[in-house]
Short mmCIF file of C-alpha atoms and ligand atoms in Angstrom, two decimals:
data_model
loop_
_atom_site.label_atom_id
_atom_site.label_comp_id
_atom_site.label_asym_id
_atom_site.label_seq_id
_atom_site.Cartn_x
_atom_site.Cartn_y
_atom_site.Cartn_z
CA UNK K 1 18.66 -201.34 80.27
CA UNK K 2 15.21 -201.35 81.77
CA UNK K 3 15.04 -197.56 81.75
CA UNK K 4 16.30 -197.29 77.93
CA UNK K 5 13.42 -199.82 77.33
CA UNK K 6 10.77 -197.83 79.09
CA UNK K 7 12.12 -194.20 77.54
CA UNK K 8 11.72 -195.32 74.05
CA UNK K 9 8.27 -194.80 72.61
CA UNK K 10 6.00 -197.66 72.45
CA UNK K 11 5.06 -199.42 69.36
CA UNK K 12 1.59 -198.42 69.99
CA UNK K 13 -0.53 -200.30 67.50
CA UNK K 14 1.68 -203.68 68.82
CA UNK K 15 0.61 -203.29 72.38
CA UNK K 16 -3.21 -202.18 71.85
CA UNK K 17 -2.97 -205.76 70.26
CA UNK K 18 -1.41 -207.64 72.52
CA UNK K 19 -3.67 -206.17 74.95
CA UNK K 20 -6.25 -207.01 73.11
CA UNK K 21 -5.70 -210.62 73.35
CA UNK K 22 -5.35 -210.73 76.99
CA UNK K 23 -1.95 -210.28 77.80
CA UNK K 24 -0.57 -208.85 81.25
CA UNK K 25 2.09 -207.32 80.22
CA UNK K 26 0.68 -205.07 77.27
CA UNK K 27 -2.19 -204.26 79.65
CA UNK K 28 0.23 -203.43 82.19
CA UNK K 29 1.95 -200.85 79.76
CA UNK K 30 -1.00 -199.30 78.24
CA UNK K 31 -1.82 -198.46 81.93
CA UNK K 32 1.27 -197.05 83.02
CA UNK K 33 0.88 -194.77 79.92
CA UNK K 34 -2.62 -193.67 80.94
CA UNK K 35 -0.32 -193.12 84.98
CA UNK K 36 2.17 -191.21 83.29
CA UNK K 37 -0.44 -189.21 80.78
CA UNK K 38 1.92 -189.97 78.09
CA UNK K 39 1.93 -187.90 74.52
CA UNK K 40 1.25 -191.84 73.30
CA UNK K 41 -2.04 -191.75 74.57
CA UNK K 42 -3.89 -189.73 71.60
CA UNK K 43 -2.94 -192.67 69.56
CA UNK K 44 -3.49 -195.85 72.41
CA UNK K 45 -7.36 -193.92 73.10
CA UNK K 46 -8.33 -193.48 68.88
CA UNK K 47 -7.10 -197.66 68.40
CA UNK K 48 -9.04 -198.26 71.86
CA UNK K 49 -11.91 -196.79 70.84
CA UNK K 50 -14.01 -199.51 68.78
CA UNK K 51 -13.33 -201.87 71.53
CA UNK K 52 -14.18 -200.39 74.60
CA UNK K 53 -17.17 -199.74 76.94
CA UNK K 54 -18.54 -203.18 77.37
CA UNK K 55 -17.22 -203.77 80.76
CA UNK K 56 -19.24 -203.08 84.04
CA UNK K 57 -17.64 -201.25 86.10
CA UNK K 58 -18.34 -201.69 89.74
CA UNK K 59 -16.99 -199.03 92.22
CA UNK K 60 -15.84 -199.79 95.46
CA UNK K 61 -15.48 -197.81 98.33
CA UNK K 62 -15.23 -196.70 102.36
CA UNK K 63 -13.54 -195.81 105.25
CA UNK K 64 -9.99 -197.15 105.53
CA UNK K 65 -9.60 -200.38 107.06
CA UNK K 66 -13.23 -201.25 106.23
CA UNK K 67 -12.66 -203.87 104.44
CA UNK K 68 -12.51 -202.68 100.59
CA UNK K 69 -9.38 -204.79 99.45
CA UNK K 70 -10.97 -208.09 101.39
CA UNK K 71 -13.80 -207.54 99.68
CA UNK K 72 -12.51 -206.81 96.77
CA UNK K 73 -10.27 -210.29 96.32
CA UNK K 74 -13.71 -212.28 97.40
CA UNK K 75 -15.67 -210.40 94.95
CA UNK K 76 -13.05 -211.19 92.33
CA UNK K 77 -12.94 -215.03 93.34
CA UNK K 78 -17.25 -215.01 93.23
CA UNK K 79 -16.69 -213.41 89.66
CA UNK K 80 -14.38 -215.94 88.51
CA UNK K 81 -16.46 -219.08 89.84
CA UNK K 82 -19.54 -217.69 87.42
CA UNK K 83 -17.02 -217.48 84.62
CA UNK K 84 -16.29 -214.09 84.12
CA UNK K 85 -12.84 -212.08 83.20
CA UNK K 86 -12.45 -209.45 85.83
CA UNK K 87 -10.12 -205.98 86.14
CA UNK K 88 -9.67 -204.75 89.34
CA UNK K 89 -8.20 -200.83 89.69
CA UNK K 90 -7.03 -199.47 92.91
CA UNK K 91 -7.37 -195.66 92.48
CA UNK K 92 -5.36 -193.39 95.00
CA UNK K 93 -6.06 -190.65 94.67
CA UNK K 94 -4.15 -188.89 97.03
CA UNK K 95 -0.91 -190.43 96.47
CA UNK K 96 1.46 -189.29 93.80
CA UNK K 97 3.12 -193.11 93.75
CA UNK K 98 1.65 -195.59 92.64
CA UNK K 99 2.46 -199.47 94.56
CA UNK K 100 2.79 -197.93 97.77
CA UNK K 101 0.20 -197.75 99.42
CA UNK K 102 -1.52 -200.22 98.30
CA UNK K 103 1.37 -202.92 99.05
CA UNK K 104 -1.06 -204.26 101.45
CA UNK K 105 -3.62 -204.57 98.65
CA UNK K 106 -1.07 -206.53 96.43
CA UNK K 107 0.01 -208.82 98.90
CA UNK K 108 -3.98 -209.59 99.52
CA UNK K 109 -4.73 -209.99 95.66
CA UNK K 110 -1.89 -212.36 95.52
CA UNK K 111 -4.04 -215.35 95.65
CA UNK K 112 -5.32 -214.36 92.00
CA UNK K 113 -2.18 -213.25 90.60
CA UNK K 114 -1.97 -216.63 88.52
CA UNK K 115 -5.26 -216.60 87.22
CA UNK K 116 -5.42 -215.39 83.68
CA UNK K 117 -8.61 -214.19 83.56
CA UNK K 118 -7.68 -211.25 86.17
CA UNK K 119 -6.41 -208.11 85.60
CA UNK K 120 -4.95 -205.99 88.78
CA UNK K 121 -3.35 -202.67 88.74
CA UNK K 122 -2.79 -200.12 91.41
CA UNK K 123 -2.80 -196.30 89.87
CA UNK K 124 -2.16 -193.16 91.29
CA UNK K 125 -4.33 -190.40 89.64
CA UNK K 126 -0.84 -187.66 90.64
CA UNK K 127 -3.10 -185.59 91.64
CA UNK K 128 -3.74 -182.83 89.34
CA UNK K 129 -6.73 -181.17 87.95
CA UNK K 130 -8.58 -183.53 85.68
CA UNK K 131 -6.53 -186.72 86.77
CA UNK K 132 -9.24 -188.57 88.58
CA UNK K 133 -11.96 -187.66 85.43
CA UNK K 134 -9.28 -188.76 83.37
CA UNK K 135 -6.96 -191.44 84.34
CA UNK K 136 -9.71 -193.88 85.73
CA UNK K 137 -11.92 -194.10 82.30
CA UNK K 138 -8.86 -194.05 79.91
CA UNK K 139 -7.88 -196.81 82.37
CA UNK K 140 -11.05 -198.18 82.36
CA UNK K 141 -11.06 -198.41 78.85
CA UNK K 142 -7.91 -200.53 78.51
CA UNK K 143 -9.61 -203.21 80.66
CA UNK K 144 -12.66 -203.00 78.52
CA UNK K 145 -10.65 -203.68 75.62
CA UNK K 146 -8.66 -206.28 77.25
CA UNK K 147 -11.52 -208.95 77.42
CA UNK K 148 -12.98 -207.42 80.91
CA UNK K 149 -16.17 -208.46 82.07
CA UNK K 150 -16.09 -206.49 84.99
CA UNK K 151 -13.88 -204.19 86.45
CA UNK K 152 -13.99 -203.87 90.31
CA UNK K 153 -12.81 -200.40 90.97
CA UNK K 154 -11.31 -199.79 94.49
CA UNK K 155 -10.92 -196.29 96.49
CA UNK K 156 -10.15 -195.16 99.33
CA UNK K 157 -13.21 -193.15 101.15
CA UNK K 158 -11.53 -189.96 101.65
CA UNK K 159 -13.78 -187.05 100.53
CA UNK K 160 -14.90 -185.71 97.61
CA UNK K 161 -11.96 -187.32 95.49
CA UNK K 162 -14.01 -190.50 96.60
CA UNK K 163 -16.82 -189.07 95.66
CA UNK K 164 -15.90 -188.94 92.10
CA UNK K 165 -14.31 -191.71 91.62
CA UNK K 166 -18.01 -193.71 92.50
CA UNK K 167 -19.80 -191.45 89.66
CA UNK K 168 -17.03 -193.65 87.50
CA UNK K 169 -18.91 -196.85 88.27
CA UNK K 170 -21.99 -198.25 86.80
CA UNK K 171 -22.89 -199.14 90.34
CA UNK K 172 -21.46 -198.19 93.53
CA UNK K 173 -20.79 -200.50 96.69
CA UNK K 174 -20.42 -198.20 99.96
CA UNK K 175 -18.24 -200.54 102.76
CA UNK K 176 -18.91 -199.78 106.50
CA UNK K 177 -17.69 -201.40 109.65
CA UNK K 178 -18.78 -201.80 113.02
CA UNK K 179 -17.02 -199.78 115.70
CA UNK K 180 -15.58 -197.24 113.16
CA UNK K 181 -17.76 -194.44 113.93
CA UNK K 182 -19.21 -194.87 109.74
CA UNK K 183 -22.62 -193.43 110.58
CA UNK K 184 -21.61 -190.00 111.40
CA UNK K 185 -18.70 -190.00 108.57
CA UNK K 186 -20.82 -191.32 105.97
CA UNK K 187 -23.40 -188.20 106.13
CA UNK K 188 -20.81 -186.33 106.00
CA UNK K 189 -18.97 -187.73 102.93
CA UNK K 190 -22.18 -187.98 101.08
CA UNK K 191 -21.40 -191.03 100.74
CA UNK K 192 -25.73 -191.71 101.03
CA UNK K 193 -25.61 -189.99 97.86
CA UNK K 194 -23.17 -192.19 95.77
CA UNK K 195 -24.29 -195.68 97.22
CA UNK K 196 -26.60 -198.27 94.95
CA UNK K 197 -25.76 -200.75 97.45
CA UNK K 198 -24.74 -200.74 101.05
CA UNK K 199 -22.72 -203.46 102.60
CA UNK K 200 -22.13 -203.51 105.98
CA UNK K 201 -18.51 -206.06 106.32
CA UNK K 202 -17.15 -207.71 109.42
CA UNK K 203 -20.62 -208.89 109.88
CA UNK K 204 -18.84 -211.50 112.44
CA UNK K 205 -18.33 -208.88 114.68
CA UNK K 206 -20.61 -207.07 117.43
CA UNK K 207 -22.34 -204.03 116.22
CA UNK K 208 -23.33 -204.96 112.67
CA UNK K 209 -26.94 -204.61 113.67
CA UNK K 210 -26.59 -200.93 114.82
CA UNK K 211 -24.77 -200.18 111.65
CA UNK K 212 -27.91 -201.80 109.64
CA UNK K 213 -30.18 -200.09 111.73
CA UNK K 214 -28.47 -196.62 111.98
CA UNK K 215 -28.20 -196.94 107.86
CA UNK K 216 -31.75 -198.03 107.66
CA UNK K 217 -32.96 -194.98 109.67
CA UNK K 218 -30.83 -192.50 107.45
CA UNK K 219 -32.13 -193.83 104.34
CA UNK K 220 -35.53 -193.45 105.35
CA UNK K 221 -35.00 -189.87 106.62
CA UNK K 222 -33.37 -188.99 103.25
CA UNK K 223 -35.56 -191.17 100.80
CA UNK K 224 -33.81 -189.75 97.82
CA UNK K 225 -34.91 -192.81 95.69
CA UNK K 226 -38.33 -192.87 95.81
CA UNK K 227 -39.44 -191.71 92.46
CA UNK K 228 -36.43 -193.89 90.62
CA UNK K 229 -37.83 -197.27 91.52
CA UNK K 230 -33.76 -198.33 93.13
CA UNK K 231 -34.52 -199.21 96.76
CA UNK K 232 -30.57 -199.02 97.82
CA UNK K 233 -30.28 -202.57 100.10
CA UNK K 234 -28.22 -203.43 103.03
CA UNK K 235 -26.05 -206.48 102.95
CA UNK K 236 -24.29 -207.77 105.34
CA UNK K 237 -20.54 -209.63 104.83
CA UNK K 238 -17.58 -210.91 106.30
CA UNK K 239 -15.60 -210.55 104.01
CA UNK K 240 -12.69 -212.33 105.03
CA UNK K 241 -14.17 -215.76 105.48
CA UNK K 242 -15.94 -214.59 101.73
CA UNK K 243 -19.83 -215.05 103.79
CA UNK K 244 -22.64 -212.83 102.04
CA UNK K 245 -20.41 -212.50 98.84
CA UNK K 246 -22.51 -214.30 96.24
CA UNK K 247 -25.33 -212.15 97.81
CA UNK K 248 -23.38 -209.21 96.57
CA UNK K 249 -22.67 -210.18 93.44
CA UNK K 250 -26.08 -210.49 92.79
CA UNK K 251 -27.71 -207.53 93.93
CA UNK K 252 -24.72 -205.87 91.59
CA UNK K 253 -26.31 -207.95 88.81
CA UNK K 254 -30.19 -206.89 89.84
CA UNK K 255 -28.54 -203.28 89.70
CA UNK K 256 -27.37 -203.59 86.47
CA UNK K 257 -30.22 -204.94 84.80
CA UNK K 258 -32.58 -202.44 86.44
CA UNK K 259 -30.10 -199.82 85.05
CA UNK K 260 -30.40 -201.34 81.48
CA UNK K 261 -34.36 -201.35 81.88
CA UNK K 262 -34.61 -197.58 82.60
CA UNK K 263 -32.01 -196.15 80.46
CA UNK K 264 -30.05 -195.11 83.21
CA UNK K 265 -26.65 -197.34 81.76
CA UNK K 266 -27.02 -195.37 78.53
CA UNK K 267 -27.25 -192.15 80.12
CA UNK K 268 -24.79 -192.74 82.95
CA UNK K 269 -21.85 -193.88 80.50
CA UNK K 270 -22.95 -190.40 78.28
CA UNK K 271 -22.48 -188.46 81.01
CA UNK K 272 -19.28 -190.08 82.16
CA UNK K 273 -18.03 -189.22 78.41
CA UNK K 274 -19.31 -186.05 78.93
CA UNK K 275 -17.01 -185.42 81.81
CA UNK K 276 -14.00 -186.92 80.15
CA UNK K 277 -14.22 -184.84 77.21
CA UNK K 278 -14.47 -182.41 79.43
CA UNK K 279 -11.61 -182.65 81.59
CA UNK K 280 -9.23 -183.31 78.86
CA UNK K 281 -10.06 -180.12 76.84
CA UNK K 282 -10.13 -178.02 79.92
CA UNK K 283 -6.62 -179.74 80.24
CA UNK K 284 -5.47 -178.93 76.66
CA UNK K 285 -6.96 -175.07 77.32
CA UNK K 286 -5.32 -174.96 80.72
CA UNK K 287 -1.75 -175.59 78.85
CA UNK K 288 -2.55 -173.40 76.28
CA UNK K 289 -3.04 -170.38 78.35
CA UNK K 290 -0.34 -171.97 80.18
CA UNK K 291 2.17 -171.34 76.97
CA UNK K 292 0.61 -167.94 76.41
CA UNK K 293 2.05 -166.57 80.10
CA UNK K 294 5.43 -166.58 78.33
CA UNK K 295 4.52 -164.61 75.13
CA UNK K 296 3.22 -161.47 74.78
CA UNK K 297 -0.58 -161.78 74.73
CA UNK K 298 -0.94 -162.44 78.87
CA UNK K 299 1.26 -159.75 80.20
CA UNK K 300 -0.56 -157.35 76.90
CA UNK K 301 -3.76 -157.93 78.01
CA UNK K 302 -3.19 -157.80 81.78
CA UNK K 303 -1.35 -154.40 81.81
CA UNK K 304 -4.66 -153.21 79.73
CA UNK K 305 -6.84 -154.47 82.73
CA UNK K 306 -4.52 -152.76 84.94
CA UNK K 307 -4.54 -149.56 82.96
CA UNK K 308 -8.30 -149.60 83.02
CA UNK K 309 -8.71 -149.44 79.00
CA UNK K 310 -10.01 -153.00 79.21
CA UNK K 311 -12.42 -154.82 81.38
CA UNK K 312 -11.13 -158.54 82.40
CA UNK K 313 -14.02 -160.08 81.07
CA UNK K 314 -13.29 -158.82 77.47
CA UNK K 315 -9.65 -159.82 78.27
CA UNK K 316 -10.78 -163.55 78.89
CA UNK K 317 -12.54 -163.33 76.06
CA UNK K 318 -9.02 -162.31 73.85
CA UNK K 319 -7.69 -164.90 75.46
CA UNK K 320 -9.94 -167.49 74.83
CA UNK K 321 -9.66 -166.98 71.56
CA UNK K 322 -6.01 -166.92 70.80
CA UNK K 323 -5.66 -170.10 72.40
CA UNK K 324 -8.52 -171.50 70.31
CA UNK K 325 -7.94 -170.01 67.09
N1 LIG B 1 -13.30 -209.47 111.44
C1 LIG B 1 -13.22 -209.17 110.16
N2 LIG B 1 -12.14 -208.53 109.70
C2 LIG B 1 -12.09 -208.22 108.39
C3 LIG B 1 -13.14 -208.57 107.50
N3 LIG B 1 -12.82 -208.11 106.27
C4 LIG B 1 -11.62 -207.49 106.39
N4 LIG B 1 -11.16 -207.58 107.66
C5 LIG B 1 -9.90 -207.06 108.20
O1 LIG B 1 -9.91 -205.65 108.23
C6 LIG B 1 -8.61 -205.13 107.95
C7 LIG B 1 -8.67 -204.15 106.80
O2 LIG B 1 -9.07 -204.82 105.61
P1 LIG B 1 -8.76 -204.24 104.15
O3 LIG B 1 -9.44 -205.16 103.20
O4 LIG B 1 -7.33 -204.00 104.00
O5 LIG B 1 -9.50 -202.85 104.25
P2 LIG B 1 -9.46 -201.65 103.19
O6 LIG B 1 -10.78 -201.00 103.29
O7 LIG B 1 -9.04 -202.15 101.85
O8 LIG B 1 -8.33 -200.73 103.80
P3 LIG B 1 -7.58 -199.49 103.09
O9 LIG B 1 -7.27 -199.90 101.67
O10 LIG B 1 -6.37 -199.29 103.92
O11 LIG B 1 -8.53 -198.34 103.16
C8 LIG B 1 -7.74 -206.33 107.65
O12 LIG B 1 -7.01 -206.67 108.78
C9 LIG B 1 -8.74 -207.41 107.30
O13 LIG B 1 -8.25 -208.70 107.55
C10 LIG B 1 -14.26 -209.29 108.02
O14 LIG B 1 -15.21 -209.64 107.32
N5 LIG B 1 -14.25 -209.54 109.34
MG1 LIG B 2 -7.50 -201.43 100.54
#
């Protein structure tokens, strides 16, 4: 029954309205469509599109076990105390499944699974080429259009995956520990690069200090913000007994105005759009050229590089424009 239900195709224009007026389940949907890069999507994205954009989007990230999902719930609770309708998106992106590993993180969020005014989904981005430019903004959008004030966006710090996922965000929280050997991982990660604010969690424990002082060290060595006017603070949290997360909340707030003020929201969403368009026609080309390997054109134009009587830039160029044409 269930799987007959899911098969057929969705009433699109239904959903994007239910959605629309806040319900879970329609938001739910339009989400697993944007998981499953469904053919429905062309039509969900063009009825999306005069509704969304006007949520901030606040990336979250770190080593695991730093505290991302704890913080995550007691951000979402600070939200909802000043009034505001939050989304919260766990992006894995290295798992092809979505609801497994982030059990954990469901279990956590349960305490604001009643409350109306949140939205939580776990998505996995499956992976391929394009699917973490893609899925997380056409994802992001549905929450936008759903009434979101903010949408928390949680990863897990594991790379350059990571990486992108934080240029998704208007602004970025970067989550270390003590005792988790952060210092050393976070240069490497460039992780300095993506955050607009530090937090340093499990304040409650020993070894916060060094972890403020070893960050405050390697942002003065690299200094990379001097001529935009952002000085990147340190909090500290515990996250689990919700200590330091108004503080938060609030330097996410001084963020985002002083983003507004300079232009840099503008131009930050632009180039976000930028890479979206992006990855979605390099997508479309990719299958394109993809169909062509069965036809004649390829294997043509290949045995004419082979034989010398064309060069494979020329080729690429053929090619290019067959599949555009
Ligand atoms: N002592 C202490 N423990 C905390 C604090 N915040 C989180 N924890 C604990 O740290 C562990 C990991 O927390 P999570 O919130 O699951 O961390 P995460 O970063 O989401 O982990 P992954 O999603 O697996 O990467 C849990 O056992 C939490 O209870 C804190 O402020 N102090
Ligand atoms: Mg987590």
């Amino acid at each position: 029954m269930t799987t007959a239900r899911s098969r057929r195709a969705p009433d699109v224009p239904a959903l994007v309205e239910q959605a629309r007026a806040g319900q879970p389940r329609a938001v739910a949907r339009l989400i697993s469509l944007v998981e499953d890069q469904s053919p429905a999507l062309r039509e969900v994205m063009a009825l999306l599109a005069p509704h969304a954009g006007a949520a901030r989007v606040v990336g979250i990230t770190g080593s695991p076990g730093v505290g991302k999902s704890t913080s995550t719930s007691a951000l979402v609770a600070a939200y909802r105390r000043r009034g505001l309708r939050v989304g919260v998106l766990a992006v894995d992106p290295s798992s092809p499944f979505s609801g497994g590993a982030l059990l954990g993180d469901r279990v956590r969020m349960q305490e604001h699974a009643v409350d109306a005014g949140v939205f939580i989904r776990s998505m996995a981005s499956r992976g391929h080429l394009g699917g973490l430019s893609w899925a997380t903004p056409q994802a992001l959008r549905v929450l936008s259009a759903a009434g979101c004030d903010v949408v928390l966006v949680e990863t897990v710090g594991v790379g350059q995956a990571e990486v992108q996922v934080a240029s998704l965000a208007d602004t970025t929280l970067v989550l270390l520990a003590p005792g988790m050997g952060d210092g050393i991982q976070a240069a490497k990660a460039g992780i300095l690069e993506v955050a607009d604010v530090f937090v340093v969690n499990k304040a409650d424990r020993d070894g916060a200090d060094s972890v403020v002082r070893d960050l405050r060290n390697m942002l003065s060595l690299g200094d990379r913000r001097t001529d935009d006017g952002w000085r990147v603070p340190i909090l500290r949290t515990s996250a689990a007994k919700g200590e330091g997360i108004d503080e938060v909340v609030d330097e996410v707030e001084r963020h985002g105005a002083w983003l507004a003020e300079t232009g840099r929201l503008d131009a930050g969403r632009r180039a976000r759009a930028a890479d979206e368009v992006e990855a979605i026609a390099l997508t479309s080309l990719r299958a394109r050229i993809g169909d062509l390997r069965g036809g004649d054109l390829l294997p043509g134009l290949a045995g004419r590089v082979v034989a010398g009587t064309v060069d494979p830039y020329t080729a690429a160029d053929e090619l290019v424009a067959a599949v555009t044409s």
